[in-house]
Amino acid sequence: MQGFVDFIQAFLGLGATVILPVVIFLLGLLFGQKPGKAFRSGLTIGVAFVGIFLVIDLLTLNLGPAAQGMVDRLGVSLNTIDIGWPATSSIAWASTIAAFIIPLGLVVNVIMLVTKTTKTMNVDIWNFWHYTFMGAIVYTVSGSIVQGLIAATLFQIICLKIADWTQPMVRDFYEMPGVSVATGSTISYAPFIFVVKGLQKIPGINKLHADPDSIQKRFGVFGDSMVIGLILGAAIGALAGYGVGDIINIGISMAAVMVLMPRMVKILMEGLMPVSESARTWLNKHFGDREINIGLDAAVLLGHPSVIATALILTPVTVLIAVILPGNAVLPFGDLATIPFVIAFVVGASKGNIIHSVIVGSIMIAVSLYVATDIAPLFTDMAMRADINLPEGSAQVSSIDQGGNIVN
């Protein structure tokens, strides 16, 4: 048993950029692709995710220090540190139940496909860590492995059902036919789609509209997504108290994010479409004429400029909300670069309207901070069991990604 656990942990240690290409290659063979074509699809997707995560790292390296600079300038002290999703995923995989989650998750997905209770074939195995964390919470509280696995399974079922529900939006707004998203940190905020719909019915507010295309038509070159990234990045640097050189640097970095992310997603779709078509042909042959979608990491949604623009605006807003929110103890830090994942469905529901997305996103962040504050004692206990060192000056740790996850 320990050997199996060690193998699973070693495999997961390879990261999404290795795991996903391997899974896509094997799926390609399963669905009747020739080995060479399946290999190319897997490799293309691997290359695309390397590019996507490099761009996300660019966000992380710039937004984290900038957030700390903004907090320092405000002179506030919050004693619960947002340690971010990398540390949170480590806590999840260190759990006793972690080794069971991948085989259990695959079985559950297959059963749901066969029984026609989902249309999503989720190949995003790396992000099963969200299910693992959910299960680890219940296991820590109850001491029961069975209850932990039931919780993880329920979370997975919720993710798959929401992935089905939001797929038309992914298809139409994000222009990704045959793709759905079941990432735990994204689907948990899907209920806020209803808040967007309500906001769009309020007189006056429903007339407020700004998206990259309308901004570019009105402001010309200053409305270009690359220039928007430059302006928003520079604004974040200025709020953090940076010098002129650093302000320009963060501005150009955010401009690069706006340009590079869509191109990485385009490469990913180039690798995915052959597998998607083969999967649909194979499934229709064996299960009838059914709509089957490939479940991918929510990172594929970050290619839309409205998502990144909204996230950049929400970065200083998140810090401000954390400071003024009564009862909040969480200092946003590690998961500031996760904001694009959190708000992706809201942006899609608003059809790229940045104003509506920022308003609803602010409400989401406030709710998430309260949840993250409430769960901090349990989160800290789990972190200490996983030998995660607490950041200097913090009494507790939590995160926006999973600590603030409303499904938890």
JSON list of C-alpha atoms in Angstrom, two decimals, residues 253-365:
[
{"chain": "A", "resi": 253, "resn": "SER", "atom": "CA", "xyz": [4.90, 42.59, -17.41]},
{"chain": "A", "resi": 254, "resn": "MET", "atom": "CA", "xyz": [1.11, 42.93, -17.25]},
{"chain": "A", "resi": 255, "resn": "ALA", "atom": "CA", "xyz": [1.04, 44.02, -20.90]},
{"chain": "A", "resi": 256, "resn": "ALA", "atom": "CA", "xyz": [2.93, 40.81, -21.68]},
{"chain": "A", "resi": 257, "resn": "VAL", "atom": "CA", "xyz": [0.33, 38.79, -19.78]},
{"chain": "A", "resi": 258, "resn": "MET", "atom": "CA", "xyz": [-2.48, 40.34, -21.86]},
{"chain": "A", "resi": 259, "resn": "VAL", "atom": "CA", "xyz": [-0.69, 39.44, -25.10]},
{"chain": "A", "resi": 260, "resn": "LEU", "atom": "CA", "xyz": [0.82, 36.05, -24.27]},
{"chain": "A", "resi": 261, "resn": "MET", "atom": "CA", "xyz": [-2.05, 34.33, -22.45]},
{"chain": "A", "resi": 262, "resn": "PRO", "atom": "CA", "xyz": [-4.46, 34.28, -25.43]},
{"chain": "A", "resi": 263, "resn": "ARG", "atom": "CA", "xyz": [-1.70, 32.93, -27.66]},
{"chain": "A", "resi": 264, "resn": "MET", "atom": "CA", "xyz": [-0.88, 30.11, -25.23]},
{"chain": "A", "resi": 265, "resn": "VAL", "atom": "CA", "xyz": [-4.57, 29.16, -25.08]},
{"chain": "A", "resi": 266, "resn": "LYS", "atom": "CA", "xyz": [-4.69, 29.13, -28.88]},
{"chain": "A", "resi": 267, "resn": "ILE", "atom": "CA", "xyz": [-1.79, 26.62, -28.93]},
{"chain": "A", "resi": 268, "resn": "LEU", "atom": "CA", "xyz": [-3.58, 24.51, -26.31]},
{"chain": "A", "resi": 269, "resn": "MET", "atom": "CA", "xyz": [-6.73, 24.35, -28.45]},
{"chain": "A", "resi": 270, "resn": "GLU", "atom": "CA", "xyz": [-4.60, 23.30, -31.42]},
{"chain": "A", "resi": 271, "resn": "GLY", "atom": "CA", "xyz": [-3.51, 20.23, -29.45]},
{"chain": "A", "resi": 272, "resn": "LEU", "atom": "CA", "xyz": [-6.89, 19.54, -27.89]},
{"chain": "A", "resi": 273, "resn": "MET", "atom": "CA", "xyz": [-9.20, 19.63, -30.91]},
{"chain": "A", "resi": 274, "resn": "PRO", "atom": "CA", "xyz": [-7.92, 16.41, -32.59]},
{"chain": "A", "resi": 275, "resn": "VAL", "atom": "CA", "xyz": [-8.34, 14.49, -29.31]},
{"chain": "A", "resi": 276, "resn": "SER", "atom": "CA", "xyz": [-11.74, 16.07, -28.72]},
{"chain": "A", "resi": 277, "resn": "GLU", "atom": "CA", "xyz": [-12.96, 15.05, -32.16]},
{"chain": "A", "resi": 278, "resn": "SER", "atom": "CA", "xyz": [-11.62, 11.50, -31.76]},
{"chain": "A", "resi": 279, "resn": "ALA", "atom": "CA", "xyz": [-13.25, 11.25, -28.33]},
{"chain": "A", "resi": 280, "resn": "ARG", "atom": "CA", "xyz": [-16.59, 12.41, -29.71]},
{"chain": "A", "resi": 281, "resn": "THR", "atom": "CA", "xyz": [-16.42, 9.91, -32.60]},
{"chain": "A", "resi": 282, "resn": "TRP", "atom": "CA", "xyz": [-15.50, 7.04, -30.25]},
{"chain": "A", "resi": 283, "resn": "LEU", "atom": "CA", "xyz": [-18.13, 7.90, -27.67]},
{"chain": "A", "resi": 284, "resn": "ASN", "atom": "CA", "xyz": [-20.86, 8.32, -30.27]},
{"chain": "A", "resi": 285, "resn": "LYS", "atom": "CA", "xyz": [-19.94, 4.90, -31.69]},
{"chain": "A", "resi": 286, "resn": "HIS", "atom": "CA", "xyz": [-20.15, 3.20, -28.29]},
{"chain": "A", "resi": 287, "resn": "PHE", "atom": "CA", "xyz": [-22.76, 5.27, -26.46]},
{"chain": "A", "resi": 288, "resn": "GLY", "atom": "CA", "xyz": [-24.87, 6.80, -29.21]},
{"chain": "A", "resi": 289, "resn": "ASP", "atom": "CA", "xyz": [-25.01, 10.36, -30.46]},
{"chain": "A", "resi": 290, "resn": "ARG", "atom": "CA", "xyz": [-24.16, 12.17, -27.23]},
{"chain": "A", "resi": 291, "resn": "GLU", "atom": "CA", "xyz": [-22.56, 15.48, -26.39]},
{"chain": "A", "resi": 292, "resn": "ILE", "atom": "CA", "xyz": [-19.32, 14.76, -24.51]},
{"chain": "A", "resi": 293, "resn": "ASN", "atom": "CA", "xyz": [-17.01, 17.59, -23.43]},
{"chain": "A", "resi": 294, "resn": "ILE", "atom": "CA", "xyz": [-13.39, 17.43, -22.36]},
{"chain": "A", "resi": 295, "resn": "GLY", "atom": "CA", "xyz": [-12.86, 18.90, -18.87]},
{"chain": "A", "resi": 296, "resn": "LEU", "atom": "CA", "xyz": [-9.76, 21.11, -18.72]},
{"chain": "A", "resi": 297, "resn": "ASP", "atom": "CA", "xyz": [-7.98, 23.38, -16.24]},
{"chain": "A", "resi": 298, "resn": "ALA", "atom": "CA", "xyz": [-9.68, 26.77, -15.83]},
{"chain": "A", "resi": 299, "resn": "ALA", "atom": "CA", "xyz": [-6.40, 28.28, -17.04]},
{"chain": "A", "resi": 300, "resn": "VAL", "atom": "CA", "xyz": [-7.79, 27.91, -20.57]},
{"chain": "A", "resi": 301, "resn": "LEU", "atom": "CA", "xyz": [-10.29, 30.68, -19.78]},
{"chain": "A", "resi": 302, "resn": "LEU", "atom": "CA", "xyz": [-7.58, 33.19, -18.91]},
{"chain": "A", "resi": 303, "resn": "GLY", "atom": "CA", "xyz": [-6.93, 33.89, -22.58]},
{"chain": "A", "resi": 304, "resn": "HIS", "atom": "CA", "xyz": [-9.81, 36.36, -22.75]},
{"chain": "A", "resi": 305, "resn": "PRO", "atom": "CA", "xyz": [-8.55, 39.92, -22.10]},
{"chain": "A", "resi": 306, "resn": "SER", "atom": "CA", "xyz": [-11.63, 40.78, -20.00]},
{"chain": "A", "resi": 307, "resn": "VAL", "atom": "CA", "xyz": [-10.62, 38.12, -17.47]},
{"chain": "A", "resi": 308, "resn": "ILE", "atom": "CA", "xyz": [-7.11, 39.50, -16.98]},
{"chain": "A", "resi": 309, "resn": "ALA", "atom": "CA", "xyz": [-8.28, 43.13, -17.01]},
{"chain": "A", "resi": 310, "resn": "THR", "atom": "CA", "xyz": [-10.90, 42.39, -14.34]},
{"chain": "A", "resi": 311, "resn": "ALA", "atom": "CA", "xyz": [-8.35, 40.48, -12.24]},
{"chain": "A", "resi": 312, "resn": "LEU", "atom": "CA", "xyz": [-5.82, 43.32, -12.40]},
{"chain": "A", "resi": 313, "resn": "ILE", "atom": "CA", "xyz": [-8.45, 45.84, -11.26]},
{"chain": "A", "resi": 314, "resn": "LEU", "atom": "CA", "xyz": [-9.52, 43.49, -8.47]},
{"chain": "A", "resi": 315, "resn": "THR", "atom": "CA", "xyz": [-5.96, 43.08, -7.16]},
{"chain": "A", "resi": 316, "resn": "PRO", "atom": "CA", "xyz": [-5.79, 46.44, -5.28]},
{"chain": "A", "resi": 317, "resn": "VAL", "atom": "CA", "xyz": [-9.54, 46.22, -4.62]},
{"chain": "A", "resi": 318, "resn": "THR", "atom": "CA", "xyz": [-8.99, 42.86, -2.86]},
{"chain": "A", "resi": 319, "resn": "VAL", "atom": "CA", "xyz": [-6.32, 44.36, -0.61]},
{"chain": "A", "resi": 320, "resn": "LEU", "atom": "CA", "xyz": [-8.59, 47.32, 0.20]},
{"chain": "A", "resi": 321, "resn": "ILE", "atom": "CA", "xyz": [-11.55, 45.04, 0.95]},
{"chain": "A", "resi": 322, "resn": "ALA", "atom": "CA", "xyz": [-9.36, 42.94, 3.26]},
{"chain": "A", "resi": 323, "resn": "VAL", "atom": "CA", "xyz": [-8.35, 46.06, 5.17]},
{"chain": "A", "resi": 324, "resn": "ILE", "atom": "CA", "xyz": [-11.83, 47.56, 5.63]},
{"chain": "A", "resi": 325, "resn": "LEU", "atom": "CA", "xyz": [-13.94, 44.40, 5.91]},
{"chain": "A", "resi": 326, "resn": "PRO", "atom": "CA", "xyz": [-15.19, 44.06, 9.52]},
{"chain": "A", "resi": 327, "resn": "GLY", "atom": "CA", "xyz": [-14.19, 40.72, 11.03]},
{"chain": "A", "resi": 328, "resn": "ASN", "atom": "CA", "xyz": [-11.76, 39.74, 8.28]},
{"chain": "A", "resi": 329, "resn": "ALA", "atom": "CA", "xyz": [-8.37, 38.44, 9.44]},
{"chain": "A", "resi": 330, "resn": "VAL", "atom": "CA", "xyz": [-6.92, 37.26, 6.11]},
{"chain": "A", "resi": 331, "resn": "LEU", "atom": "CA", "xyz": [-4.14, 39.19, 4.38]},
{"chain": "A", "resi": 332, "resn": "PRO", "atom": "CA", "xyz": [-4.40, 38.47, 0.61]},
{"chain": "A", "resi": 333, "resn": "PHE", "atom": "CA", "xyz": [-1.05, 37.45, -0.81]},
{"chain": "A", "resi": 334, "resn": "GLY", "atom": "CA", "xyz": [-0.35, 34.06, -2.38]},
{"chain": "A", "resi": 335, "resn": "ASP", "atom": "CA", "xyz": [-3.66, 33.73, -4.21]},
{"chain": "A", "resi": 336, "resn": "LEU", "atom": "CA", "xyz": [-3.83, 37.21, -5.74]},
{"chain": "A", "resi": 337, "resn": "ALA", "atom": "CA", "xyz": [-2.66, 35.58, -8.97]},
{"chain": "A", "resi": 338, "resn": "THR", "atom": "CA", "xyz": [-5.57, 33.12, -8.61]},
{"chain": "A", "resi": 339, "resn": "ILE", "atom": "CA", "xyz": [-8.16, 35.88, -8.97]},
{"chain": "A", "resi": 340, "resn": "PRO", "atom": "CA", "xyz": [-8.48, 35.28, -12.76]},
{"chain": "A", "resi": 341, "resn": "PHE", "atom": "CA", "xyz": [-9.54, 31.68, -12.00]},
{"chain": "A", "resi": 342, "resn": "VAL", "atom": "CA", "xyz": [-12.02, 32.82, -9.36]},
{"chain": "A", "resi": 343, "resn": "ILE", "atom": "CA", "xyz": [-13.79, 35.36, -11.57]},
{"chain": "A", "resi": 344, "resn": "ALA", "atom": "CA", "xyz": [-13.69, 33.55, -14.94]},
{"chain": "A", "resi": 345, "resn": "PHE", "atom": "CA", "xyz": [-17.32, 32.38, -14.85]},
{"chain": "A", "resi": 346, "resn": "VAL", "atom": "CA", "xyz": [-18.52, 35.80, -13.69]},
{"chain": "A", "resi": 347, "resn": "VAL", "atom": "CA", "xyz": [-16.74, 37.47, -16.60]},
{"chain": "A", "resi": 348, "resn": "GLY", "atom": "CA", "xyz": [-18.28, 34.96, -18.98]},
{"chain": "A", "resi": 349, "resn": "ALA", "atom": "CA", "xyz": [-21.76, 35.52, -17.52]},
{"chain": "A", "resi": 350, "resn": "SER", "atom": "CA", "xyz": [-21.37, 39.29, -17.95]},
{"chain": "A", "resi": 351, "resn": "LYS", "atom": "CA", "xyz": [-20.20, 38.70, -21.54]},
{"chain": "A", "resi": 352, "resn": "GLY", "atom": "CA", "xyz": [-16.92, 40.44, -20.83]},
{"chain": "A", "resi": 353, "resn": "ASN", "atom": "CA", "xyz": [-18.42, 43.52, -19.18]},
{"chain": "A", "resi": 354, "resn": "ILE", "atom": "CA", "xyz": [-15.52, 44.58, -16.96]},
{"chain": "A", "resi": 355, "resn": "ILE", "atom": "CA", "xyz": [-17.63, 46.98, -14.85]},
{"chain": "A", "resi": 356, "resn": "HIS", "atom": "CA", "xyz": [-20.20, 44.34, -13.89]},
{"chain": "A", "resi": 357, "resn": "SER", "atom": "CA", "xyz": [-17.44, 41.76, -13.38]},
{"chain": "A", "resi": 358, "resn": "VAL", "atom": "CA", "xyz": [-15.55, 44.03, -10.97]},
{"chain": "A", "resi": 359, "resn": "ILE", "atom": "CA", "xyz": [-18.72, 44.80, -8.97]},
{"chain": "A", "resi": 360, "resn": "VAL", "atom": "CA", "xyz": [-19.70, 41.14, -8.59]},
{"chain": "A", "resi": 361, "resn": "GLY", "atom": "CA", "xyz": [-16.05, 40.13, -8.16]},
{"chain": "A", "resi": 362, "resn": "SER", "atom": "CA", "xyz": [-15.75, 42.49, -5.19]},
{"chain": "A", "resi": 363, "resn": "ILE", "atom": "CA", "xyz": [-18.75, 40.84, -3.55]},
{"chain": "A", "resi": 364, "resn": "MET", "atom": "CA", "xyz": [-17.21, 37.43, -4.21]},
{"chain": "A", "resi": 365, "resn": "ILE", "atom": "CA", "xyz": [-13.91, 38.43, -2.67]}
]
